[in-house]
Coordinates of C-alpha atoms and ligand atoms in Angstrom, one line a residue:
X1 CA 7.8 -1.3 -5.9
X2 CA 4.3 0.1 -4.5
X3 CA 4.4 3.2 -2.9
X4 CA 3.6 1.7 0.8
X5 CA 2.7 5.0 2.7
X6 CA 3.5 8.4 2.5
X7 CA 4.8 9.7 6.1
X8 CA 3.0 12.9 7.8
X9 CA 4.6 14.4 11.0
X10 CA 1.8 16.1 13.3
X11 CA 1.5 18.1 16.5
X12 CA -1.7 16.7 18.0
X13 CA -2.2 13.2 17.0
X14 CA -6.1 13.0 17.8
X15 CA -6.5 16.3 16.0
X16 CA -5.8 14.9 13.0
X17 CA -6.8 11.5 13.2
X18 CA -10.5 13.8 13.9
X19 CA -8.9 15.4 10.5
X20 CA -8.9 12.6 8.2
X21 CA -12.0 11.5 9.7
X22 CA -13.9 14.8 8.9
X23 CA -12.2 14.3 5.1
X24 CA -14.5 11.0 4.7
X25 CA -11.3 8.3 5.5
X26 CA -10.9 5.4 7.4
X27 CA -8.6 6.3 10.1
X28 CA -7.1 3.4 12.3
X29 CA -6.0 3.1 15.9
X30 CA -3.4 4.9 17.5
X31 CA 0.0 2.8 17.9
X32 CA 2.8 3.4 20.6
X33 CA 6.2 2.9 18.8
X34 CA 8.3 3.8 22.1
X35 CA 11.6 2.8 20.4
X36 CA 11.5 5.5 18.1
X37 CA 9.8 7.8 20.3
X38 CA 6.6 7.9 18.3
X39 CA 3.0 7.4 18.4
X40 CA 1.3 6.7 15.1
X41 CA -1.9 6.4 13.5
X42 CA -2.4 5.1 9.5
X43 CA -4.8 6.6 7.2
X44 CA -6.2 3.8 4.9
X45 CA -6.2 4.1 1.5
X46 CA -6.1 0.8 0.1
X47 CA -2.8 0.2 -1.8
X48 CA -0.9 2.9 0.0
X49 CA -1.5 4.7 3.4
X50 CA -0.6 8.1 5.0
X51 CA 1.1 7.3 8.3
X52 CA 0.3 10.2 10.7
X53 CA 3.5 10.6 12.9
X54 CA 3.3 11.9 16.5
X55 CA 6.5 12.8 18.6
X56 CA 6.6 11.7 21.7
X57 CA 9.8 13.8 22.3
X58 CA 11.3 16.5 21.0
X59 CA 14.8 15.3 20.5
X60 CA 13.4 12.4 18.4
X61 CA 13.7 12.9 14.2
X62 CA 10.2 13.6 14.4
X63 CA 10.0 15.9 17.1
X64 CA 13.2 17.9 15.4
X65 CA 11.7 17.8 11.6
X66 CA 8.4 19.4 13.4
X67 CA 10.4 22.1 15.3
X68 CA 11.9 22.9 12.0
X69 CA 9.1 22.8 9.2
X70 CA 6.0 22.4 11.2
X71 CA 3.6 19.7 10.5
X72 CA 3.5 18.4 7.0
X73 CA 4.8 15.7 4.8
X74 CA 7.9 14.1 6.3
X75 CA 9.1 10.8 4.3
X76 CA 7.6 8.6 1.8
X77 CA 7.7 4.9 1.8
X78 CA 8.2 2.2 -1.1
X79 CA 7.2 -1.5 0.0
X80 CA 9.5 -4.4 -1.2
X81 CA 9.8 -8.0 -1.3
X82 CA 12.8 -8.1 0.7
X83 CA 14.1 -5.6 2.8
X84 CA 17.6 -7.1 3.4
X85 CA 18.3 -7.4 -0.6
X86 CA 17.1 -3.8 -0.6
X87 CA 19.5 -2.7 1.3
X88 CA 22.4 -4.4 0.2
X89 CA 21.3 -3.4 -3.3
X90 CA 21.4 0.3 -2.0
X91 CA 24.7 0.1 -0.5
X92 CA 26.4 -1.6 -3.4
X93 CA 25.0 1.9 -5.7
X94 CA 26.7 3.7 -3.2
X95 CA 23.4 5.6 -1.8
X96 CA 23.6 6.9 1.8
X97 CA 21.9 4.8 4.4
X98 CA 20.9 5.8 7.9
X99 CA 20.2 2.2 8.9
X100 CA 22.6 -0.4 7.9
X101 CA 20.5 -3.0 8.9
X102 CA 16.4 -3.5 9.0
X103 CA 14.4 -2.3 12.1
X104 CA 11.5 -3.0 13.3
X105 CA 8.4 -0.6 12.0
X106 CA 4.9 -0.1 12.7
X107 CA 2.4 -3.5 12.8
X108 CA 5.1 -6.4 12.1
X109 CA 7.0 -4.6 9.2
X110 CA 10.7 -4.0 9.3
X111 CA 12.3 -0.8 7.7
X112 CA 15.2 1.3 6.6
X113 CA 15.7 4.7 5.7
X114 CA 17.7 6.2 3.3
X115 CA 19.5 9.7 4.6
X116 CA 17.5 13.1 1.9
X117 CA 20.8 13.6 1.0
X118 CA 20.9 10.9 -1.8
X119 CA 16.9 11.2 -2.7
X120 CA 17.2 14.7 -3.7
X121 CA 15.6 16.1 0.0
X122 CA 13.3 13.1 0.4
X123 CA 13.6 11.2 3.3
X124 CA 12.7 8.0 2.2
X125 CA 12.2 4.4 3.5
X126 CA 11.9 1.1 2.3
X127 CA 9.5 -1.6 3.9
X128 CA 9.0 -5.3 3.8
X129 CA 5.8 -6.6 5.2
X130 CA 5.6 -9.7 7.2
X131 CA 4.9 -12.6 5.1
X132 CA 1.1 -14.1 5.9
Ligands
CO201 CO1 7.1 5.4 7.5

């Protein structure tokens, strides 16, 4: 497992896209992710990436983790082969999963999150990237 990207929940997503940029990194595009109420932007890094995490409402998990901690680091995310064995794997150790099944995630991955509760306060997500 590679650590895929590590997830940063922000107030003002061209603030600190102009953030990394000052800091010298290569900051991609802004991404609309209406289904979970988001708009995103990656930080590349090569291997792994920061995700920068916008809410686009307040109720969303974003919007409430920002209302309660302020910006900052919000989940990391391990990439894997397959997402589905993943999961399956994880349910058969008995760790606590907020998606049962694999959604869709930013450019053409698909996801799922495990709840902090079982990563010792980590919010944490696996990853499978489409295959090329
Ligand atoms: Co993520």
């Amino acid at each position: 497992m590679t650590l895929d990207h590590v997830g940063i929940a922000v107030k003002d997503l061209e603030e600190a896209r102009q953030t990394y940029l000052t800091l010298g990194f290569e900051v991609g595009p802004v991404e609309e992710l209406p289904e979970r109420k988001l708009r995103i932007a990656m930080v590349r890094l090569g291997e792994s990436n920061l995700e920068l995490l916008c809410p686009t409402d307040p109720d969303s998990p974003v919007g409430k983790f920002l209302a309660k901690n302020g910006p900052g680091i919000q989940h990391l995310c391990y990439r894997v082969d397959n997402i589905d064995k993943k999961i399956e794997e994880l349910r058969a150790a008995g760790v606590r999963l907020i998606d049962e099944k694999a959604r869709p995630g930013a450019h053409g991955t698909r996801v799922a999150f495990v709840h902090p509760a079982s990563v010792g306060g980590v919010l944490t997500e696996f990853c499978e990237h489409a295959r090329a």
